Coordinates of C-alpha atoms and ligand atoms in Angstrom, one line a residue:
Chain A
M3 CA 89.0 274.8 60.8
S4 CA 89.1 272.7 64.3
L5 CA 89.2 269.1 63.9
F6 CA 85.9 269.0 66.2
S7 CA 84.5 271.2 63.6
F8 CA 85.3 269.6 60.5
L9 CA 84.2 266.0 62.0
G10 CA 80.8 268.0 62.6
T11 CA 80.9 268.8 58.6
L12 CA 81.4 266.0 57.7
E13 CA 78.6 264.6 59.9
I14 CA 76.4 267.0 58.5
G15 CA 77.4 266.3 55.0
F16 CA 76.8 262.6 55.2
I17 CA 73.5 263.3 56.7
F18 CA 72.4 265.9 53.9
G19 CA 73.7 263.4 51.6
L20 CA 70.7 261.0 52.2
V21 CA 68.2 264.5 51.2
A22 CA 70.5 264.5 48.3
V23 CA 69.8 261.1 47.3
G24 CA 66.0 262.0 47.8
V25 CA 65.8 264.9 45.8
Y26 CA 67.6 263.2 43.1
L27 CA 64.9 260.2 43.0
T28 CA 62.2 263.1 42.7
F29 CA 63.9 265.4 40.4
R30 CA 65.8 263.9 38.2
V31 CA 64.4 260.3 38.3
L32 CA 61.4 260.8 38.5
D33 CA 61.1 264.6 37.1
F34 CA 58.6 265.2 40.0
P35 CA 59.6 268.4 41.7
D36 CA 59.0 267.6 45.2
L37 CA 59.3 270.2 47.6
T38 CA 57.6 267.9 50.3
V39 CA 60.9 267.1 51.9
D40 CA 61.0 270.9 53.8
G41 CA 58.4 269.2 56.2
S42 CA 59.4 265.8 55.7
F43 CA 62.7 266.4 57.1
T44 CA 61.4 268.0 60.2
M45 CA 59.0 265.2 60.2
G46 CA 61.4 262.7 60.6
A47 CA 63.4 264.6 63.5
A48 CA 60.3 265.4 65.5
L49 CA 58.6 261.7 65.1
A50 CA 62.0 260.6 66.6
A51 CA 62.9 262.8 69.2
A52 CA 59.0 262.5 70.3
L53 CA 58.8 258.4 70.7
I54 CA 62.3 258.6 72.2
I55 CA 61.0 260.9 74.6
A56 CA 58.1 259.0 75.1
G57 CA 61.0 256.3 75.7
I58 CA 60.3 254.0 72.6
N59 CA 63.3 252.4 71.2
P60 CA 65.4 254.6 69.1
Y61 CA 65.7 252.2 66.4
V62 CA 62.1 251.7 66.4
A63 CA 61.2 255.5 66.7
T64 CA 63.7 255.8 63.5
V65 CA 61.9 253.5 61.6
C66 CA 58.2 254.7 62.3
A67 CA 59.9 258.3 61.2
V68 CA 60.9 256.9 57.9
I69 CA 57.2 255.4 57.9
G70 CA 56.0 259.2 58.2
G71 CA 58.0 260.6 55.7
A72 CA 57.2 258.5 53.3
A73 CA 53.5 258.9 54.1
A74 CA 53.8 262.5 53.4
G75 CA 55.3 261.3 50.3
L76 CA 52.2 260.0 49.2
V77 CA 49.9 262.5 50.1
T78 CA 52.0 264.6 47.7
A79 CA 51.5 261.9 45.2
W80 CA 47.9 261.4 45.6
L81 CA 47.2 265.1 45.7
N82 CA 49.0 265.4 42.2
L83 CA 48.0 262.0 40.6
R84 CA 44.4 262.0 41.9
F85 CA 43.4 265.5 41.5
N86 CA 45.4 266.8 38.9
I87 CA 46.9 269.5 41.1
L88 CA 50.4 270.4 39.4
H89 CA 53.3 268.8 41.4
L90 CA 55.0 272.1 42.7
L91 CA 51.7 272.9 44.1
A92 CA 50.9 269.4 45.8
S93 CA 54.4 269.5 47.4
I94 CA 53.9 272.6 49.1
L95 CA 50.6 272.3 49.9
T96 CA 51.5 268.6 51.9
M97 CA 55.0 270.5 53.2
T98 CA 52.6 273.2 54.9
A99 CA 50.4 271.0 56.2
L100 CA 53.5 269.2 57.7
Y101 CA 54.4 272.3 59.7
T102 CA 51.3 272.3 61.9
I103 CA 51.6 268.6 62.0
N104 CA 55.4 268.5 63.1
L105 CA 54.5 271.0 65.8
R106 CA 51.8 268.7 66.9
I107 CA 53.9 265.7 67.2
M108 CA 56.4 267.4 69.3
G109 CA 54.0 269.4 71.4
K110 CA 56.5 272.6 71.5
P111 CA 58.4 274.0 69.0
N112 CA 61.6 272.3 70.1
L113 CA 62.4 269.4 71.5
A114 CA 66.2 268.4 73.1
L115 CA 67.5 265.2 73.2
I116 CA 70.2 265.2 75.6
T117 CA 70.3 262.3 78.3
E118 CA 67.5 260.1 76.1
P119 CA 69.3 256.7 74.2
T120 CA 69.7 257.5 70.4
V121 CA 70.8 255.1 67.8
L122 CA 74.6 255.2 69.0
S123 CA 73.7 254.3 72.3
P124 CA 74.5 250.6 71.4
F125 CA 77.8 251.8 70.3
Q126 CA 78.6 254.0 73.0
S127 CA 80.4 251.0 74.6
L128 CA 82.9 250.6 72.4
G129 CA 85.3 253.0 73.5
I130 CA 85.0 255.3 70.6
P131 CA 85.4 259.1 71.2
N132 CA 82.0 260.0 70.6
M133 CA 82.6 262.7 67.8
Y134 CA 84.4 259.9 65.8
L135 CA 81.5 257.6 66.3
K136 CA 79.2 259.8 65.0
V137 CA 80.6 260.3 61.8
I138 CA 81.6 256.4 61.5
F139 CA 77.9 255.8 62.4
V140 CA 76.3 258.1 59.9
A141 CA 78.9 257.5 57.0
V142 CA 78.4 253.6 57.4
V143 CA 74.3 254.1 57.5
V144 CA 74.3 256.8 54.4
I145 CA 77.0 254.5 52.4
A146 CA 75.1 251.4 52.9
I147 CA 71.8 253.1 51.9
G148 CA 73.5 254.3 48.8
L149 CA 74.4 251.4 47.4
L150 CA 71.4 249.5 48.2
L151 CA 69.6 252.3 46.0
A152 CA 72.3 252.4 43.0
W153 CA 71.1 248.8 43.1
F154 CA 67.8 248.8 43.2
L155 CA 67.6 251.8 40.6
K156 CA 69.2 248.9 38.3
T157 CA 66.3 246.1 39.2
Q158 CA 63.1 245.7 37.0
Y159 CA 61.4 247.6 39.0
G160 CA 64.0 250.9 39.5
L161 CA 64.5 251.0 35.9
A162 CA 60.8 251.1 35.3
M163 CA 60.7 253.9 37.7
R164 CA 63.5 255.8 35.7
A165 CA 61.5 255.0 32.6
T166 CA 58.1 256.5 34.3
G167 CA 60.2 260.1 34.7
A168 CA 62.3 260.0 31.4
N169 CA 59.5 258.8 28.9
P170 CA 56.1 258.1 31.1
R171 CA 54.2 257.1 27.8
M172 CA 57.1 254.7 26.4
A173 CA 56.8 253.4 29.9
Q174 CA 52.9 252.7 29.7
A175 CA 53.2 251.1 26.4
N176 CA 56.1 248.9 27.9
G177 CA 53.4 247.8 30.5
I178 CA 54.4 250.0 33.6
V179 CA 52.2 251.4 35.8
I180 CA 53.4 254.5 36.4
N181 CA 51.4 256.2 39.0
Q182 CA 52.2 252.7 40.7
K183 CA 55.9 254.4 40.2
I184 CA 55.1 257.5 41.7
F185 CA 53.8 256.6 44.4
A186 CA 56.4 254.6 45.2
G187 CA 59.7 257.0 44.3
L188 CA 57.7 260.0 46.7
A189 CA 57.3 257.7 49.6
L190 CA 60.6 256.5 49.2
S191 CA 62.2 259.6 48.9
N192 CA 60.3 261.2 51.4
G193 CA 61.5 258.4 54.0
L194 CA 65.2 258.7 53.1
V195 CA 64.5 262.5 53.9
A196 CA 62.7 261.6 57.0
L197 CA 65.2 259.1 58.2
A198 CA 68.2 262.2 57.3
G199 CA 65.8 263.8 60.1
A200 CA 65.7 261.1 62.0
L201 CA 69.3 260.8 62.2
F202 CA 69.9 264.8 62.5
A203 CA 67.7 265.2 65.7
Q204 CA 69.6 261.9 67.6
T205 CA 73.3 263.2 66.7
N206 CA 72.9 267.0 67.0
G207 CA 70.3 266.1 70.6
F208 CA 67.6 268.2 69.1
A209 CA 64.4 268.5 66.5
D210 CA 63.0 272.1 66.1
S211 CA 59.9 272.8 63.8
T212 CA 61.6 274.7 61.9
M213 CA 65.2 272.9 61.0
G214 CA 63.4 271.8 57.6
I215 CA 63.3 275.2 56.5
G216 CA 65.5 275.2 53.3
T217 CA 66.3 271.6 53.0
I218 CA 65.1 271.1 49.7
V219 CA 67.6 274.0 48.0
V220 CA 70.3 272.4 50.3
G221 CA 69.5 268.9 48.6
L222 CA 69.4 270.6 45.0
A223 CA 72.7 272.0 45.7
A224 CA 74.6 268.8 46.6
V225 CA 72.8 267.0 43.6
I226 CA 74.2 269.6 41.4
V227 CA 77.7 269.8 43.0
G228 CA 77.8 266.2 42.5
E229 CA 76.4 266.2 39.1
S230 CA 78.7 268.7 38.2
L231 CA 81.8 266.8 38.9
F232 CA 80.9 263.7 37.7
N233 CA 79.3 262.9 34.3
S234 CA 78.6 259.1 34.1
R235 CA 75.3 257.0 33.4
S236 CA 76.5 254.4 35.7
M237 CA 73.7 254.4 39.0
L238 CA 76.4 253.6 41.2
V239 CA 78.4 256.8 40.6
I240 CA 75.1 259.1 40.4
V241 CA 74.1 258.0 43.9
V242 CA 77.9 258.3 45.1
S243 CA 77.8 261.8 43.3
C244 CA 75.3 262.7 45.3
I245 CA 76.9 262.1 48.7
V246 CA 79.9 263.5 47.8
G247 CA 78.2 266.5 46.5
S248 CA 77.1 266.7 49.6
L249 CA 79.9 266.2 51.6
L250 CA 81.7 269.2 49.5
Y251 CA 78.8 271.5 49.8
R252 CA 79.0 271.5 53.4
L253 CA 82.9 271.5 53.6
A254 CA 82.5 274.8 51.1
V255 CA 79.6 276.9 53.2
S256 CA 81.8 275.6 56.5
V257 CA 84.8 277.6 54.9
A258 CA 82.9 280.4 54.0
L259 CA 81.3 280.6 57.6
N260 CA 84.6 280.2 59.4
A261 CA 86.6 283.1 57.1
D262 CA 85.8 285.4 59.9
F263 CA 87.1 288.5 57.4
I264 CA 83.8 287.6 55.0
G265 CA 81.8 288.5 57.9
F266 CA 79.2 285.8 57.2
N267 CA 77.1 284.1 60.1
T268 CA 75.0 280.7 60.4
S269 CA 72.0 282.6 59.6
D270 CA 73.2 283.8 56.3
L271 CA 73.6 280.5 55.3
N272 CA 70.2 279.8 53.2
L273 CA 71.2 283.1 51.1
I274 CA 74.4 281.8 50.4
T275 CA 72.9 278.6 49.4
A276 CA 70.3 279.8 47.3
V277 CA 72.7 281.8 45.2
L278 CA 75.0 278.7 44.6
V279 CA 72.2 276.9 43.2
G280 CA 71.1 279.7 41.1
L281 CA 74.6 279.7 40.1
A282 CA 74.4 276.5 39.1
L283 CA 71.3 276.7 37.4
I284 CA 72.0 279.8 35.4
L285 CA 75.7 279.0 34.5
P286 CA 75.2 276.1 32.3
H287 CA 72.2 278.3 31.2
L288 CA 74.2 280.8 30.0
R289 CA 77.1 278.8 28.6
R290 CA 74.6 277.4 26.1
E291 CA 73.7 280.9 25.1
W292 CA 77.2 281.6 24.9
K293 CA 77.7 278.7 22.6
A294 CA 74.8 279.4 20.3
R295 CA 75.7 282.9 19.7
K296 CA 79.4 281.9 18.9
A297 CA 77.9 279.3 16.9
A298 CA 76.2 281.4 15.0
N299 CA 78.3 284.4 14.7
G300 CA 80.9 281.5 13.4
G301 CA 78.6 280.2 10.9
E302 CA 78.3 283.8 9.0
A303 CA 82.0 284.3 9.1
Chain B
M11 CA 42.1 238.6 16.5
I12 CA 40.7 242.6 17.0
R13 CA 37.2 243.1 17.5
C14 CA 36.2 246.8 17.3
E15 CA 32.4 247.2 17.7
H16 CA 30.9 250.8 17.6
L17 CA 33.9 252.6 19.1
K18 CA 33.1 256.2 20.0
V19 CA 35.9 258.4 20.5
T20 CA 35.1 262.1 21.8
F21 CA 37.5 264.7 23.3
N22 CA 36.7 267.6 24.7
A23 CA 32.9 266.4 25.3
G24 CA 30.1 269.3 25.8
Q25 CA 33.0 272.0 25.0
A26 CA 33.2 274.2 22.3
T27 CA 36.5 272.8 20.9
E28 CA 34.6 269.0 21.0
K29 CA 35.8 266.8 18.6
R30 CA 34.1 263.3 17.7
A31 CA 37.4 261.3 16.3
L32 CA 35.8 258.3 16.4
R33 CA 32.5 258.3 15.2
G34 CA 31.4 253.9 15.5
V35 CA 33.8 251.8 14.1
N36 CA 33.1 248.3 13.3
L37 CA 36.1 246.3 12.4
T38 CA 36.9 242.6 12.8
I39 CA 40.5 241.7 12.2
P40 CA 41.4 237.9 12.0
Q41 CA 44.8 236.9 14.1
G42 CA 47.4 237.1 12.0
E43 CA 46.6 240.1 9.4
F44 CA 48.4 242.5 8.8
V45 CA 46.2 245.5 8.0
T46 CA 47.5 248.6 6.6
V47 CA 45.4 252.3 7.3
I48 CA 45.5 255.2 5.2
G49 CA 43.2 258.5 5.2
S50 CA 43.7 262.2 5.3
N51 CA 45.5 263.9 8.6
G52 CA 42.7 264.5 11.1
A53 CA 40.9 261.3 9.8
G54 CA 41.3 259.7 13.1
K55 CA 44.0 256.9 12.3
S56 CA 46.0 257.7 15.5
T57 CA 43.2 257.9 17.8
L58 CA 41.9 254.4 16.6
L59 CA 45.5 253.1 17.4
N60 CA 45.7 254.6 20.8
T61 CA 42.1 253.4 21.8
I62 CA 43.4 249.7 20.9
A63 CA 46.1 250.4 23.3
G64 CA 44.4 251.8 26.0
D65 CA 45.9 255.1 25.7
I66 CA 42.6 256.4 25.5
R67 CA 39.2 255.5 26.5
S68 CA 36.1 254.8 24.3
S69 CA 33.2 256.9 25.1
S70 CA 31.5 254.0 23.9
G71 CA 31.2 250.5 22.0
R72 CA 33.2 247.9 22.7
L73 CA 37.0 246.0 22.2
H74 CA 37.7 242.7 22.1
F75 CA 40.8 240.6 21.8
D76 CA 40.1 237.3 20.9
D77 CA 36.9 236.3 23.0
R78 CA 38.2 238.6 25.8
D79 CA 36.3 241.9 26.6
V80 CA 39.3 244.7 27.2
T81 CA 37.1 247.6 26.5
S82 CA 37.8 249.0 30.5
L83 CA 41.3 247.6 30.9
S84 CA 44.2 249.7 31.3
A85 CA 46.8 250.6 28.8
A86 CA 49.4 248.8 31.1
A87 CA 47.2 245.8 31.5
R88 CA 46.9 245.5 27.5
T89 CA 50.4 245.5 27.1
R90 CA 50.6 241.9 27.4
D91 CA 48.7 241.8 24.4
V92 CA 49.5 245.0 22.5
A93 CA 53.0 246.1 21.6
R94 CA 53.8 249.5 19.5
V95 CA 55.8 251.7 17.8
F96 CA 55.3 255.4 17.4
Q97 CA 55.4 257.9 14.5
D98 CA 58.3 259.9 16.8
P99 CA 61.5 257.9 17.2
L100 CA 62.0 259.6 20.5
A101 CA 58.7 259.0 21.9
G102 CA 59.3 254.9 21.7
T103 CA 62.7 255.1 23.7
C104 CA 64.2 256.8 26.4
G105 CA 67.0 259.0 25.4
D106 CA 69.1 259.4 28.8
M107 CA 69.4 255.7 28.6
T108 CA 71.5 253.2 27.2
I109 CA 70.5 250.8 24.7
E110 CA 71.1 247.7 26.9
E111 CA 68.4 249.4 29.5
N112 CA 65.8 250.5 26.9
M113 CA 65.9 246.8 25.6
A114 CA 65.5 245.3 29.3
L115 CA 62.8 247.6 29.7
A116 CA 61.1 246.3 26.5
Y117 CA 61.5 242.8 27.7
G118 CA 60.2 243.1 31.0
R119 CA 56.7 244.1 29.4
G120 CA 53.9 242.2 30.5
Q121 CA 56.1 241.0 33.5
K122 CA 55.5 242.1 36.9
G123 CA 58.8 244.4 37.4
G124 CA 60.3 243.0 40.5
L125 CA 63.5 243.3 42.3
R126 CA 65.7 241.5 40.3
L127 CA 68.5 243.1 38.5
A128 CA 67.3 244.0 35.3
L129 CA 70.1 243.2 33.3
N130 CA 72.4 239.9 33.2
E131 CA 74.7 238.5 30.2
G132 CA 72.4 236.4 29.0
L133 CA 70.2 239.3 28.3
R134 CA 72.8 241.1 26.4
K135 CA 73.6 237.9 24.3
L136 CA 69.8 238.2 23.2
F137 CA 70.1 242.1 22.8
R138 CA 73.1 241.5 20.8
E139 CA 71.7 239.0 18.6
Q140 CA 68.8 240.8 18.0
L141 CA 70.3 244.3 17.4
S142 CA 72.7 242.4 14.8
R143 CA 69.8 242.0 12.5
L144 CA 69.9 245.6 12.1
N145 CA 73.6 245.6 10.5
L146 CA 73.9 248.9 11.8
G147 CA 76.8 248.2 14.4
L148 CA 74.8 248.6 17.4
E149 CA 75.1 245.0 18.8
D150 CA 78.6 246.9 20.0
R151 CA 77.1 250.0 21.6
L152 CA 74.7 248.2 24.3
D153 CA 75.8 250.9 27.0
A154 CA 75.6 253.7 24.4
K155 CA 72.9 256.5 25.7
M156 CA 70.0 256.2 23.3
G157 CA 70.0 259.8 22.7
L158 CA 73.1 259.5 20.6
L159 CA 71.4 257.5 17.9
S160 CA 70.0 259.0 14.6
G161 CA 66.5 259.0 14.5
G162 CA 66.2 255.9 12.2
Q163 CA 68.3 254.0 14.3
R164 CA 66.3 254.5 17.3
Q165 CA 63.1 253.6 15.3
S166 CA 64.8 250.4 14.5
V167 CA 65.6 249.7 18.1
S168 CA 62.1 250.6 19.0
L169 CA 60.7 247.9 16.3
L170 CA 63.0 245.3 17.7
M171 CA 61.8 246.4 21.2
S172 CA 58.2 245.6 20.0
A173 CA 59.3 242.2 19.2
L174 CA 61.1 241.3 22.6
Q175 CA 58.3 239.9 24.1
P176 CA 55.5 237.5 22.8
S177 CA 52.4 239.9 22.1
K178 CA 49.4 238.9 19.3
I179 CA 48.7 242.5 18.4
L180 CA 51.5 245.1 16.7
L181 CA 50.3 248.5 16.2
L182 CA 52.7 251.0 14.1
D183 CA 51.5 254.6 13.7
E184 CA 53.4 256.1 10.8
H185 CA 56.8 254.3 12.3
T186 CA 58.8 255.3 8.8
A187 CA 57.2 258.7 8.4
A188 CA 60.3 260.3 10.0
L189 CA 63.0 259.0 8.4
D190 CA 64.9 259.1 5.2
P191 CA 63.7 256.6 2.7
K192 CA 66.6 254.2 2.8
T193 CA 66.4 253.7 6.4
A194 CA 62.2 253.5 5.6
A195 CA 62.9 251.0 3.7
L196 CA 65.5 249.0 6.4
V197 CA 62.9 249.9 9.1
M198 CA 59.9 248.3 6.7
D199 CA 61.8 245.4 5.8
I200 CA 62.2 244.6 9.8
T201 CA 58.9 245.1 10.5
D202 CA 58.0 242.3 7.7
Q203 CA 60.6 240.2 8.7
I204 CA 59.1 240.0 12.5
V205 CA 55.3 240.2 11.3
A206 CA 55.9 236.7 9.7
E207 CA 58.7 235.3 12.2
K208 CA 55.5 236.3 15.1
K209 CA 52.5 235.6 13.5
L210 CA 51.3 238.8 14.3
T211 CA 48.1 240.8 14.0
V212 CA 49.0 244.6 12.7
L213 CA 47.4 247.5 12.1
M214 CA 49.8 249.9 10.5
V215 CA 49.0 253.2 9.9
T216 CA 51.1 254.8 6.9
H217 CA 51.0 258.3 4.6
S218 CA 52.5 256.3 1.6
M219 CA 49.8 254.7 -0.7
R220 CA 52.6 252.7 -2.1
Q221 CA 53.5 251.2 1.0
A222 CA 50.1 250.5 1.9
L223 CA 49.9 248.0 -0.9
D224 CA 53.0 247.2 -0.7
H225 CA 52.8 245.1 2.7
G226 CA 50.2 243.7 4.6
T227 CA 46.9 241.6 3.5
R228 CA 44.4 244.3 3.7
T229 CA 43.7 248.2 3.7
I230 CA 41.3 250.4 5.3
M231 CA 40.7 253.8 4.3
M232 CA 39.6 256.0 7.6
H233 CA 37.6 259.2 7.0
E234 CA 36.2 261.5 9.6
G235 CA 36.4 258.7 12.6
Q236 CA 35.1 256.1 10.3
V237 CA 36.1 253.5 8.6
A238 CA 35.5 254.4 4.7
F239 CA 36.7 251.6 2.8
D240 CA 37.7 248.0 3.2
L241 CA 40.4 246.3 0.8
Q242 CA 41.4 242.9 0.9
G243 CA 42.0 239.6 -1.2
D244 CA 41.8 239.7 -5.3
E245 CA 40.3 243.1 -5.2
R246 CA 43.3 244.6 -3.0
S247 CA 45.4 242.5 -5.2
N248 CA 44.4 244.5 -8.2
Y249 CA 44.5 248.0 -7.0
G250 CA 47.2 250.6 -7.7
V251 CA 47.9 253.8 -6.3
K252 CA 45.9 255.4 -8.4
D253 CA 43.1 253.5 -7.6
L254 CA 43.3 254.2 -4.3
L255 CA 43.7 258.2 -5.0
N256 CA 40.3 257.8 -6.9
L257 CA 38.7 256.1 -3.8
F258 CA 40.0 259.3 -1.9
A259 CA 38.4 261.5 -4.7
Q260 CA 35.4 259.7 -3.8
I261 CA 34.9 260.1 -0.1
R262 CA 35.7 264.0 -0.6
P263 CA 32.6 264.7 -3.0
D264 CA 33.3 268.6 -2.4
G265 CA 36.0 268.0 -4.8
E266 CA 38.9 269.1 -2.3
E267 CA 42.0 268.2 -3.9
L268 CA 44.9 265.9 -1.8
D269 CA 47.4 267.8 -1.6
D270 CA 49.5 265.9 0.6
D271 CA 52.8 265.4 -1.3
K272 CA 53.7 262.4 0.9
L273 CA 50.4 260.6 0.3
L274 CA 51.1 260.9 -3.1
L275 CA 54.5 260.3 -3.8
G276 CA 55.3 258.3 -0.5
T277 CA 58.3 256.4 -0.1
Ligands
ADP7 N1 43.7 264.4 22.4 C1 43.3 265.3 21.7 N2 42.3 266.3 22.3 C2 41.7 266.7 21.3 N3 41.3 266.5 20.1 C3 42.5 265.5 19.9 C4 43.1 264.9 20.5 N4 43.5 263.8 19.9 C5 43.2 264.1 18.4 N5 42.3 264.6 18.2 C6 41.3 265.3 17.1 O1 40.7 264.4 16.7 C7 41.2 263.8 15.3 C8 41.7 263.0 14.7 O2 43.6 262.8 15.1 P1 43.9 261.6 14.5 O3 43.3 260.5 15.3 O4 45.1 262.5 15.5 O5 43.9 261.9 13.3 P2 45.2 261.1 11.8 O6 44.1 260.0 11.2 O7 45.6 262.3 11.6 O8 45.9 260.4 12.8 C9 41.7 265.3 15.0 O9 40.9 266.1 14.2 C10 42.6 265.5 16.1 O10 42.4 267.3 16.2
MG8 MG1 48.0 260.2 13.1

């Protein structure tokens, strides 16, 4: 792998670290499997790109992207909580609607950001070569957000959010308004994912209406890789493991795609990811079955 | 004080499975009274407690805490006044969180959960002090996962958690039923201590006639969604388990026998 593609892999790994952290919030913390992220990733990219092209400051555009993503999360939470629509289905509805909304935001299926300013522009005068600058910028942003989030999960509010997912009845008996925590959690998660989309669009120079497909599976893959490497109760370790999981996942994919003798190409990515996540979900299950069988046999002997 | 006025709860109203779980409960419990609640399965004991806690909305009737009408208050809003311990030891705590995190959650009950760290050294000290009352050695395991504890240990911690914040009302729904006799006795011991310390108004559902008479100051028996008997004062002190069983027989004129061993022998 060339240095250039290695740096590119790191950059995307960090960006999807945000997605992983967002997915961790919904799937693990809130126990709310949320597929909205496929749409909110694209929405973040679309909003950022469209606003920048319209002449808006890239930082303002990025904040708008985050707000857009958070709003999408709120819609999913509302469909689920207000109308009792199953969380998976509610999130699929939002995701589907977002596909159209994103096209409307962009006005066409693809927007290029070649000459426009981006969040990186203020740093370009530092003289760091662009390929390094992008990685450093993304790494700093993602790590800072990761630290903030780890701290948040240890605050009273964060603890309440974790209890909401882990044991809603207990949470309620301790005065926690669980609906409010679910709204907040979904907004936060999708806001992070939209931020990832906005960063992706600006570092890679484009937004595309289909770029969000499979975001959820990639995020899950990173969470699962991270969980299998670190087994800790510390929020800091867990959040960091999501980001590390994302980096490792990207590196693994990149190696697989670069190994010419296997003959994979970029469009095979979704299948590879699905198979990887599938394996990660299947293996612990098989191991449990295997252990149970062994225990049963041992009991008879 | 808790005042129930003609509280009614109907599940699945208008459907074939309609169930009138509370059929007009009238009950006034003065501040500081410890009421034990007995009654056969399905009598509506849990429903009564859940309605007082706000988990279940009453279909009609009113509920007051002191002079405040709380009928339309949400469960979360009522937790300023109400603490509870569930029958299932797993229900009252989060197995995935540590002991100290669980206690911090309970410590935040009735407060606005803000963006301050939920744990600090002062709190840990308080939690250690409280846990040492249990004599289970848990004070040295603050950062152990709750899920690693036995049912009895978890229930004991739940009980401590219910008393971390001032509240006026404590609701206990068969909170010793899932425990072995020795642990159950320990948990009841701590229950009595906490109730006396905090001068709480208590409703304790129990399957054990012995427990119902040995603890508290008043005993009510629920039957088919209503309070069938209300024992207090001298009358109660002269009651034995046998007499309670006779009461059971009276409210079941069909002569249906009580075949629940726990009811008869209860720990
Ligand atoms: N959520 C519910 N939906 C429908 N029926 C219920 C529900 N909860 C309780 N019931 C019914 O209401 C009656 C009273 O239940 P409960 O209060 O749990 O009795 P117990 O005195 O044994 O605690 C029972 O017949 C029970 O089946
Ligand atoms: Mg019950």
